[in-house]
PDB file of C-alpha atoms in Angstrom:
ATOM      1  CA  UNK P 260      13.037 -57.410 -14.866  1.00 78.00           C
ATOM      2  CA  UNK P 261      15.131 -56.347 -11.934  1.00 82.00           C
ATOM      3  CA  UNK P 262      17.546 -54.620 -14.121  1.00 83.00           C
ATOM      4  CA  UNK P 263      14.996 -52.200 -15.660  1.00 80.00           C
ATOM      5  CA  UNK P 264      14.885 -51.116 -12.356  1.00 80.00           C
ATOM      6  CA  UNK P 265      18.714 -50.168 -12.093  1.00 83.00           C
ATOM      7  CA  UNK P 266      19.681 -53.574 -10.503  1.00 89.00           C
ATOM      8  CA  UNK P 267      22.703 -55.000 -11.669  1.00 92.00           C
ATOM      9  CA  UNK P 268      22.973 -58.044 -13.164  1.00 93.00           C
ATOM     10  CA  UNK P 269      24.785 -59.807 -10.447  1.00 93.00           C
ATOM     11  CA  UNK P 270      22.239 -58.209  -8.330  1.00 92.00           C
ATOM     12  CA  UNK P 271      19.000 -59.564  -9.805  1.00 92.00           C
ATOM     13  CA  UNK P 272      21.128 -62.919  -9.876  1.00 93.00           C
ATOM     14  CA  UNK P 273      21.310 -62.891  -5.944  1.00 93.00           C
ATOM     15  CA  UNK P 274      17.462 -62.147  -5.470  1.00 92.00           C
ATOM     16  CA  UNK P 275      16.011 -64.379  -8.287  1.00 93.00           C
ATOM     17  CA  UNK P 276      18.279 -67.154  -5.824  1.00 93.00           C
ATOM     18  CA  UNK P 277      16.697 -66.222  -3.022  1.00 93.00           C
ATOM     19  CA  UNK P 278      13.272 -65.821  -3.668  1.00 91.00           C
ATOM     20  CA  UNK P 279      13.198 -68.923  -4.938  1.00 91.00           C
ATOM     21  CA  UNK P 280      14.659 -70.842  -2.355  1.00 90.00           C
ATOM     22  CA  UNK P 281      12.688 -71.842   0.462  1.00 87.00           C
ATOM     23  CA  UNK P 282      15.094 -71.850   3.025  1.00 91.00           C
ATOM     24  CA  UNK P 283      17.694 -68.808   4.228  1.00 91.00           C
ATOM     25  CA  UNK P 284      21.281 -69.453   2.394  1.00 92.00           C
ATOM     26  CA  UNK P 285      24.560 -68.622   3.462  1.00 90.00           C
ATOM     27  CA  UNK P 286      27.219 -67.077   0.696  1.00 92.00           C
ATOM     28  CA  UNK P 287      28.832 -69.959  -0.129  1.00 92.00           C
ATOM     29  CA  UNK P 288      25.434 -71.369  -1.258  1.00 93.00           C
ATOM     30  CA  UNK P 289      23.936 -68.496  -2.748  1.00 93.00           C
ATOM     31  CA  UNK P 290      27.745 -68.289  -4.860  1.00 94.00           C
ATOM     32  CA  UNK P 291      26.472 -72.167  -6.218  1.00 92.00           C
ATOM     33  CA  UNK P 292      23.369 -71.118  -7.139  1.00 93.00           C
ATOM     34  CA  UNK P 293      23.859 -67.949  -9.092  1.00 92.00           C
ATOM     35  CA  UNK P 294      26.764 -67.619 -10.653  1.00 92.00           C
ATOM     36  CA  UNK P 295      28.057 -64.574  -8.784  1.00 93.00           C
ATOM     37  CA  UNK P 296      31.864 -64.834  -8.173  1.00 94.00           C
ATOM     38  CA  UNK P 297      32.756 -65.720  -4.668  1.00 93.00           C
ATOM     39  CA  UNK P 298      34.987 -62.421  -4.830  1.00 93.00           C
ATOM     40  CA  UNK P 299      31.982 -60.262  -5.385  1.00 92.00           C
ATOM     41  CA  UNK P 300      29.134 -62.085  -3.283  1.00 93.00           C
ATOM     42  CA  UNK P 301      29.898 -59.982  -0.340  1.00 92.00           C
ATOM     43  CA  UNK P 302      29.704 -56.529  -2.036  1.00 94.00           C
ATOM     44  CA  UNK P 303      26.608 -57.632  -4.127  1.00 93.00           C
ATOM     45  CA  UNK P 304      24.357 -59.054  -1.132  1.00 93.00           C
ATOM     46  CA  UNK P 305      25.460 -55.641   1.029  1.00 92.00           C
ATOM     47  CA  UNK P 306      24.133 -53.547  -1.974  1.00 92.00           C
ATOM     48  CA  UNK P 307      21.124 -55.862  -2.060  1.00 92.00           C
ATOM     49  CA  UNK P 308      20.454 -55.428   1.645  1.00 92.00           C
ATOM     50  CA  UNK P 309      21.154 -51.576   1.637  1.00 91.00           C
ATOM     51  CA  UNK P 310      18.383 -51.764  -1.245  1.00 90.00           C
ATOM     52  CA  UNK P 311      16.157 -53.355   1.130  1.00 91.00           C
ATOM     53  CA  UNK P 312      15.880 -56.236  -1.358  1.00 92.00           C
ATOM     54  CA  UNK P 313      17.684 -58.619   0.718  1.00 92.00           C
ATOM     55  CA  UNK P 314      17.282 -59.665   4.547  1.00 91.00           C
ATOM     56  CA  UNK P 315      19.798 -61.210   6.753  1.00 90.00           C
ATOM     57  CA  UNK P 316      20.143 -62.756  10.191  1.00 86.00           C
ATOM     58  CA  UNK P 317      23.114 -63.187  12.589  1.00 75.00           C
ATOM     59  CA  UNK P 318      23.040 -66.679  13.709  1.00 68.00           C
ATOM     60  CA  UNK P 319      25.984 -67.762  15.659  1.00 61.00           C
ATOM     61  CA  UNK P 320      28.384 -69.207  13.131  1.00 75.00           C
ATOM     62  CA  UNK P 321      26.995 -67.459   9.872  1.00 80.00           C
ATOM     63  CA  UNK P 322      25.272 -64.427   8.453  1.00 87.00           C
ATOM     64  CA  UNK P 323      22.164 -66.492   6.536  1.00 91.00           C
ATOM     65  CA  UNK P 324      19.827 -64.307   3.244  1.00 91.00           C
ATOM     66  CA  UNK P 325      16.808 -64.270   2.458  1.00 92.00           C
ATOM     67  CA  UNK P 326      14.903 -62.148  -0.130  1.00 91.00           C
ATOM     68  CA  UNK P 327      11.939 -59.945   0.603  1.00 90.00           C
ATOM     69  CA  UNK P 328       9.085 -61.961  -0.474  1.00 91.00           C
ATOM     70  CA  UNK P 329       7.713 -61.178  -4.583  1.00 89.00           C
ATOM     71  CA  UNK P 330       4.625 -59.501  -3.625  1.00 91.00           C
ATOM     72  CA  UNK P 331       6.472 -57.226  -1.270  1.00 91.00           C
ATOM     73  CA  UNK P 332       9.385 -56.558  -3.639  1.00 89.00           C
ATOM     74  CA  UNK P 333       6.920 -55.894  -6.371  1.00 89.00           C
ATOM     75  CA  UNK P 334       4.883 -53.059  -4.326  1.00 91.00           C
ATOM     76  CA  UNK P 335       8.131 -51.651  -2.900  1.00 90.00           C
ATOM     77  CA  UNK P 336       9.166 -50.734  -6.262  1.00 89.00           C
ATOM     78  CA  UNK P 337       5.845 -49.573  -7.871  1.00 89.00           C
ATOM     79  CA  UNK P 338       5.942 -46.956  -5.072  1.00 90.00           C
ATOM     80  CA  UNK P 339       9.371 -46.302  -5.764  1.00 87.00           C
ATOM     81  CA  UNK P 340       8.778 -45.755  -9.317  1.00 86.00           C
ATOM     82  CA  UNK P 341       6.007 -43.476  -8.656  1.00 90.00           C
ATOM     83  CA  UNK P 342       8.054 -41.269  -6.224  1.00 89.00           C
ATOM     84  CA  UNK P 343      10.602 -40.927  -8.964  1.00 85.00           C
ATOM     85  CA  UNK P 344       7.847 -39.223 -11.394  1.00 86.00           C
ATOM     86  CA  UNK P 345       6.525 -37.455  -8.928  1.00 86.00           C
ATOM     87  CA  UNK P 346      10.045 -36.205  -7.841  1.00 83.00           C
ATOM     88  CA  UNK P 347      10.484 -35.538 -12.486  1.00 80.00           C
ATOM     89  CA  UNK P 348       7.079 -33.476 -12.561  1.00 79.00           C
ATOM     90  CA  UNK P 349       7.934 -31.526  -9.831  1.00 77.00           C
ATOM     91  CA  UNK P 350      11.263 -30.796 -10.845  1.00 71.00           C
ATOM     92  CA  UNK P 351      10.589 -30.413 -14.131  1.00 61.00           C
ATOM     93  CA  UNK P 352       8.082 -27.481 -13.018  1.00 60.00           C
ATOM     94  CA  UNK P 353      10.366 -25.687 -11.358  1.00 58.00           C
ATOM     95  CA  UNK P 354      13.496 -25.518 -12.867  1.00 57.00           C
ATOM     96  CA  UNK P 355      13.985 -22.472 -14.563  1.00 61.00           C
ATOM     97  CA  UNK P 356      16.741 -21.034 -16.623  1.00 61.00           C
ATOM     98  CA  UNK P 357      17.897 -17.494 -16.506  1.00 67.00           C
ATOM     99  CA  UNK P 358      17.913 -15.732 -19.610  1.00 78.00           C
ATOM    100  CA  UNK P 359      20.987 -13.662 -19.228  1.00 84.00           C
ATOM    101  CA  UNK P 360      20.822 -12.550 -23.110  1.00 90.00           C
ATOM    102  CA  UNK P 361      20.837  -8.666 -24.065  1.00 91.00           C
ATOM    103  CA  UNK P 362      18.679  -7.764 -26.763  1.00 92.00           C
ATOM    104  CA  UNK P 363      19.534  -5.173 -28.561  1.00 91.00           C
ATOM    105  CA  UNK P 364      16.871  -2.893 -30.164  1.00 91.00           C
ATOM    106  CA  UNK P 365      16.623   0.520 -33.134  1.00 89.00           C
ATOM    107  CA  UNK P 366      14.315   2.470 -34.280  1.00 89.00           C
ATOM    108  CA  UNK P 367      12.241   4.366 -31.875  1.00 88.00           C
ATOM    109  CA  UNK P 368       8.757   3.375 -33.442  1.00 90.00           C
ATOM    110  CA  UNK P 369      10.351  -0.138 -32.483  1.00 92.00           C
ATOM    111  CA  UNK P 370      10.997   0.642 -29.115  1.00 92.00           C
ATOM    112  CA  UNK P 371       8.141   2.456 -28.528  1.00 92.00           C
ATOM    113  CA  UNK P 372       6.060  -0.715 -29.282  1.00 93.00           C
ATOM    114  CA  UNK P 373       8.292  -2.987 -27.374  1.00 93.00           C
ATOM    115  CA  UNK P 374       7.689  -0.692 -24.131  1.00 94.00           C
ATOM    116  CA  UNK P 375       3.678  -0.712 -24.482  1.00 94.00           C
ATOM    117  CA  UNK P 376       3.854  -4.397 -24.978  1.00 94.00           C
ATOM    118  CA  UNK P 377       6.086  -5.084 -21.435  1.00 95.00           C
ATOM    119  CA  UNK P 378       3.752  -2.761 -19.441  1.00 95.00           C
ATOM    120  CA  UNK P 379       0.680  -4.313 -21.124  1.00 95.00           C
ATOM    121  CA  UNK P 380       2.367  -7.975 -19.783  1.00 94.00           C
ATOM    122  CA  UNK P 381       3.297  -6.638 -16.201  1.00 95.00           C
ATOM    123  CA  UNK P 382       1.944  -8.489 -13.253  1.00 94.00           C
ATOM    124  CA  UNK P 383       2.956  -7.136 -10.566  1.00 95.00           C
ATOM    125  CA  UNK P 384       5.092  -4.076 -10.830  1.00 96.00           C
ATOM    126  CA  UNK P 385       5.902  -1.261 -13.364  1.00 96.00           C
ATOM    127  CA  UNK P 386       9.091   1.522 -12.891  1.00 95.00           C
ATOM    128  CA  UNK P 387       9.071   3.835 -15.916  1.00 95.00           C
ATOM    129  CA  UNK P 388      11.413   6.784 -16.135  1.00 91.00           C
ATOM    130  CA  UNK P 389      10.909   9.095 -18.902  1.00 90.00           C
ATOM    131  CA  UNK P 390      10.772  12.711 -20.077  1.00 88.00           C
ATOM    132  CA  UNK P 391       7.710  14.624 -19.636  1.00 88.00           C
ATOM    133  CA  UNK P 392       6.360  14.115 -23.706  1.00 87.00           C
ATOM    134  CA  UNK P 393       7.102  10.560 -23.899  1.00 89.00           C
ATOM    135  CA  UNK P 394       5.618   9.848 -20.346  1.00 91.00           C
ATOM    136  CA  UNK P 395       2.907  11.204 -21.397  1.00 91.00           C
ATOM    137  CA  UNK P 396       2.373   8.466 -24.306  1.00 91.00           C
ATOM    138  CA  UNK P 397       1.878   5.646 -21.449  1.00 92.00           C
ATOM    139  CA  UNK P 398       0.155   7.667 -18.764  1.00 91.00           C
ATOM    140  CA  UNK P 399      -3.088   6.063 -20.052  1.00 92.00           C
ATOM    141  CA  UNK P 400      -1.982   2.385 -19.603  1.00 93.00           C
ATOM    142  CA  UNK P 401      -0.457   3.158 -16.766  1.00 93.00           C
ATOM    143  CA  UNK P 402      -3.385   4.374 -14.590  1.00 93.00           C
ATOM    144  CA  UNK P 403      -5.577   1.184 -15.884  1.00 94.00           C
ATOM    145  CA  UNK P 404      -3.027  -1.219 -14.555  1.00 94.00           C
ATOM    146  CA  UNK P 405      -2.682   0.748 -11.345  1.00 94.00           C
ATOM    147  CA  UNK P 406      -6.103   0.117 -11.207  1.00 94.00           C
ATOM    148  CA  UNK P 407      -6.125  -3.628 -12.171  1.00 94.00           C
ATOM    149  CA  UNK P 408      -3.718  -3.772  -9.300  1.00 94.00           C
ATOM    150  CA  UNK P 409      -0.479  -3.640 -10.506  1.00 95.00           C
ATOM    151  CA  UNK P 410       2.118  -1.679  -8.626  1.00 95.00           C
ATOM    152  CA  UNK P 411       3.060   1.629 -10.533  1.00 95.00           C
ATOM    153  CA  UNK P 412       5.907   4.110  -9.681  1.00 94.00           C
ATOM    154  CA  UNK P 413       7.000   6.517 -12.192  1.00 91.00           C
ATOM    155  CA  UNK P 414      10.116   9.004 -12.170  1.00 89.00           C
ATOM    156  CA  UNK P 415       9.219  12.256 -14.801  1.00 88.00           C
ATOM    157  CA  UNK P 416      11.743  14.159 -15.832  1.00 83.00           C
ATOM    158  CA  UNK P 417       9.725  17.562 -16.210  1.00 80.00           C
ATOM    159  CA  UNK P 418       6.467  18.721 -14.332  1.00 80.00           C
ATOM    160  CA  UNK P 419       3.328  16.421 -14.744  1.00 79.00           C
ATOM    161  CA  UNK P 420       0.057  16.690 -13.843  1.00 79.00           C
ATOM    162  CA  UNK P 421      -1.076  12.788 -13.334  1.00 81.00           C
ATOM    163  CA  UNK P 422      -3.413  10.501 -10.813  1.00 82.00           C
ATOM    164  CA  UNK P 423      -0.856   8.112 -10.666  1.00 88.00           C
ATOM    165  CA  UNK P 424      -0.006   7.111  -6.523  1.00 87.00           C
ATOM    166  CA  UNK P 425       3.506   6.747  -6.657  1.00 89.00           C
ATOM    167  CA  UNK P 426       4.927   9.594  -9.091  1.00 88.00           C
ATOM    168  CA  UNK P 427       8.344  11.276  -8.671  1.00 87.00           C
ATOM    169  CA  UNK P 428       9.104  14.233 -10.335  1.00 84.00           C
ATOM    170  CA  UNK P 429      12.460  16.006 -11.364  1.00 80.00           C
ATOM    171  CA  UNK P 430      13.043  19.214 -13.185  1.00 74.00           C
ATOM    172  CA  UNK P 431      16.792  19.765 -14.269  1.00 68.00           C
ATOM    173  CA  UNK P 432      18.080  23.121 -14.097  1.00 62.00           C
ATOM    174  CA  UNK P 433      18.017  25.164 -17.340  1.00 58.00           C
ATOM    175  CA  UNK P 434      21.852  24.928 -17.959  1.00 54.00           C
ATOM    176  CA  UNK P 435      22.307  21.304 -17.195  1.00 50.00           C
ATOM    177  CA  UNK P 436      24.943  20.274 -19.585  1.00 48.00           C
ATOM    178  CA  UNK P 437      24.574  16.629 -20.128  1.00 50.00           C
ATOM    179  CA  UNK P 438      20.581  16.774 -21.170  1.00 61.00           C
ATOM    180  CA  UNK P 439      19.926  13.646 -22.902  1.00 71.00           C
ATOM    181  CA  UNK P 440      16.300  11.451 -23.217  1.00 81.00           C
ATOM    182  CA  UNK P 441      15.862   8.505 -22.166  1.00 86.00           C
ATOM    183  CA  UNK P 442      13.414   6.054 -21.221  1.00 92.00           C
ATOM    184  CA  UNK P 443      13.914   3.295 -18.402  1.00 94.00           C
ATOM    185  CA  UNK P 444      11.722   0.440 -17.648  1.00 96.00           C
ATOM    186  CA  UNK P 445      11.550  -2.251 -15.468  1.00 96.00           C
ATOM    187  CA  UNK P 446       8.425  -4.839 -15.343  1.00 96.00           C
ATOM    188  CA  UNK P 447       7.900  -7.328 -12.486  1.00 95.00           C
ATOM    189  CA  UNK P 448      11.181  -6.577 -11.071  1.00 93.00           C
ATOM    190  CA  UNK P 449      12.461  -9.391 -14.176  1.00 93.00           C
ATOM    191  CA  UNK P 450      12.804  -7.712 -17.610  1.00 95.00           C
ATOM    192  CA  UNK P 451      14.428  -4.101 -17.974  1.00 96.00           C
ATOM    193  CA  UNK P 452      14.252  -2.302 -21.335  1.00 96.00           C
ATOM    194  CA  UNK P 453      16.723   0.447 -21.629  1.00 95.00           C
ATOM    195  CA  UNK P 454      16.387   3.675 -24.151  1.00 93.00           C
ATOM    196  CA  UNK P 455      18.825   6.363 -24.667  1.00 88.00           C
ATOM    197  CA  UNK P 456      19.348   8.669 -28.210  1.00 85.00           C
ATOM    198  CA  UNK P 457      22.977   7.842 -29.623  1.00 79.00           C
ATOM    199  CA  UNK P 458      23.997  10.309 -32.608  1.00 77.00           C
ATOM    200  CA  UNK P 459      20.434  11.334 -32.697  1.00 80.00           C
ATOM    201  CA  UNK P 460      18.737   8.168 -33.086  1.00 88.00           C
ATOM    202  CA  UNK P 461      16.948   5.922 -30.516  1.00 91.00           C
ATOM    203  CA  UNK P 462      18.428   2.855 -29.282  1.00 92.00           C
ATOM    204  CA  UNK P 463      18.018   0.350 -26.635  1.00 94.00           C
ATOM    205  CA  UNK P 464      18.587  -2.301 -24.816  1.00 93.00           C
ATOM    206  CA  UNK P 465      15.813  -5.257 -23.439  1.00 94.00           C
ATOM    207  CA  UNK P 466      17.314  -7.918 -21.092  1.00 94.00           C
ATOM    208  CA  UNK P 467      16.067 -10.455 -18.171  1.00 93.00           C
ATOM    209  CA  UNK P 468      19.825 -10.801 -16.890  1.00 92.00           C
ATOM    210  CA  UNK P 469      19.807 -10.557 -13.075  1.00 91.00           C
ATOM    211  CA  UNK P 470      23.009  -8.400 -12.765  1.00 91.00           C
ATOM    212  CA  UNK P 471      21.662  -5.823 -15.379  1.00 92.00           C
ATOM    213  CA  UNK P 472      17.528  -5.551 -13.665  1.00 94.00           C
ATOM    214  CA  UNK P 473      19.772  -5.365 -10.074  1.00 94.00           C
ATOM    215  CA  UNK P 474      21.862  -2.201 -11.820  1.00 93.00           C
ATOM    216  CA  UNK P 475      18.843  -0.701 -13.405  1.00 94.00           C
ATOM    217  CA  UNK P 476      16.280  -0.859 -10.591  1.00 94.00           C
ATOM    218  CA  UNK P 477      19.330   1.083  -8.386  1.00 93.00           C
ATOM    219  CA  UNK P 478      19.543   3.706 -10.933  1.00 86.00           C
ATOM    220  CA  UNK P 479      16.000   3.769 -11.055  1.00 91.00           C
ATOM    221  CA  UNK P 480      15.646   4.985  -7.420  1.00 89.00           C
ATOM    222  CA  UNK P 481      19.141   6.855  -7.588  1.00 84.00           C
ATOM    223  CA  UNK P 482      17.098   9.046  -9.895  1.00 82.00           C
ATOM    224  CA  UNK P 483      13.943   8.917  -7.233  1.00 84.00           C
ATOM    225  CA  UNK P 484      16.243  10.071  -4.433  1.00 84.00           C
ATOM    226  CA  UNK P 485      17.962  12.659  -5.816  1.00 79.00           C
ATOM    227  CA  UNK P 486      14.406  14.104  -7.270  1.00 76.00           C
ATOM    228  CA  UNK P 487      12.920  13.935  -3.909  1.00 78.00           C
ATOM    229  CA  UNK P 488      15.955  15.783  -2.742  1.00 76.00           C
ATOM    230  CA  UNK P 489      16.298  18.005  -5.120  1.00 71.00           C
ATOM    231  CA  UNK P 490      12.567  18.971  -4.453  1.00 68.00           C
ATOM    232  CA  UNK P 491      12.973  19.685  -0.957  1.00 71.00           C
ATOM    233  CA  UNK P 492      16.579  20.972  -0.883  1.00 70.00           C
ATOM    234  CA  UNK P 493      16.923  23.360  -4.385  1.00 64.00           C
ATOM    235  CA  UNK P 494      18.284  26.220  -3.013  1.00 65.00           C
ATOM    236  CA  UNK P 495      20.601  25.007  -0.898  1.00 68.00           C
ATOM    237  CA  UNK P 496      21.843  22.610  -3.541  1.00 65.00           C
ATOM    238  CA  UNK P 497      22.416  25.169  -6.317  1.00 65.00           C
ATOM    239  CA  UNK P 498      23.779  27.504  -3.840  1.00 68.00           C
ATOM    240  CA  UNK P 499      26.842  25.142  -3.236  1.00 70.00           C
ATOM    241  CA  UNK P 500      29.077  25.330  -6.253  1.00 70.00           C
ATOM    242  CA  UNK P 501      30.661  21.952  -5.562  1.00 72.00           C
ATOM    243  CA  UNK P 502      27.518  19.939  -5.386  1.00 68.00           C
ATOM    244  CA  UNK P 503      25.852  22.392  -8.050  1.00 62.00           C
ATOM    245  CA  UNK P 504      28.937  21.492 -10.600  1.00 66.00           C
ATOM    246  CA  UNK P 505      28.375  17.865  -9.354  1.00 66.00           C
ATOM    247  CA  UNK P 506      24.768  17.955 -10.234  1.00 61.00           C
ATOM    248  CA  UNK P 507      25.192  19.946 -13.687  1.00 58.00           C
ATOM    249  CA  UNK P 508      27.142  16.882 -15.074  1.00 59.00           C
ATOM    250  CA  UNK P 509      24.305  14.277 -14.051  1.00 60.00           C
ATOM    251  CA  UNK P 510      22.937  12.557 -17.446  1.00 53.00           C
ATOM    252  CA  UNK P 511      18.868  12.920 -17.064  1.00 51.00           C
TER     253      UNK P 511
END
């Protein structure tokens, strides 16, 4: 029975010995008894002590065993056993594993329905960045989970009228060269889809990885500083031809 409990069998050897005998033994006589080789009684009582299985005493001449009594030995290891499941549930629960996979996803009806769905599941937070028209699509959802309590901040490319708390707005410059849509999302600071037209068809990208959310949710507020900065500082910006030339290149 002992060694369903992860006692060797040398160990449960040793104990059975001992908490049968009525008396403390020595090594010699506990070798007699059990079996144990008298090379490997020393290293198998230690264990057994360590285990708190096994007792022993200092007299003068010679260490003497004895085993914790049955009843004893029985409750120590019920509550033993029950610490271990508790210790499996609990670490069971928690462990997690990251899903660093990148989905990749076509068609922009596909997309579309992809996006609704992720801000339909957010919890906590929603970042969208988007162009005026297709901002426009999620406005809606986006002011009932604001209300429901979610946390909503929004980057426009284009002017927008909305009642949505945190909204940042950005309007390129007519001759901007490098004008492409696009459509950024990030939900619960977890799960990032990514949208952008290549050869004039949607495409995108929908990942939990940690590096890629870290990357995103930068470029997200890269986007929200430089169109609260381009808000309050136009003129001066586009009056500098270095940082205008800088600025025309920008992908929106």
């Amino acid at each position: 029975m002992l060694q369903k409990f992860g006692f060797s069998q040398y160990e449960s050897k040793v104990y059975e010995v001992l908490v049968a005998s009525e008396e403390p033994m020595d090594a010699t006589t506990i070798v007699k008894y059990s079996g144990v080789p008298k090379a490997k009684i020393y290293e198998v009582i230690s264990r057994m002590v360590e285990k708190g299985m096994v007792m022993e005493a200092i007299p003068e001449k010679k260490k003497l065993y004895t085993a914790l009594p049955l009843p004893l030995a029985i409750e120590k290891l019920s509550a033993e056993f029950q610490e271990s499941i508790k210790e499996l549930k609990e670490s069971t629960h928690k462990k997690t594993f990251a899903d660093d996979r990148v989905w990749s996803l076509k068609v922009d009806s596909s997309i579309r329905a992809q996006s609704i769905q992720l801000i339909q599941e957010a919890k906590e937070s929603i970042r969208l960045s988007a162009w005026k028209d297709d901002f426009i699509e999620y406005l809606p959802l986006l002011e009932k989970k604001e209300k429901d309590g979610v946390a909503v901040e929004g980057l426009v490319i284009g002017e927008l009228q909305t009642g949505l708390s945190h909204i940042h707005t950005l309007i390129p410059a007519q001759e901007h060269e490098a004008l492409e849509k696009s459509r950024l999302i990030i939900i619960d600071g977890e799960i990032v889809l990514f949208a952008g037209v290549e050869n004039e068809s949607w495409q995108a990208i929908k990942t939990m990885s940690r590096p890629f959310v870290k990357v995103f949710t930068e470029f997200f507020y890269h986007d929200a500083a430089l169109a609260k900065i381009n808000e309050k500082h136009y003129d001066l910006l586009m009056g500098d031809e270095e940082i205008r030339t800088i600025l025309m290149r920008l992908r929106y």
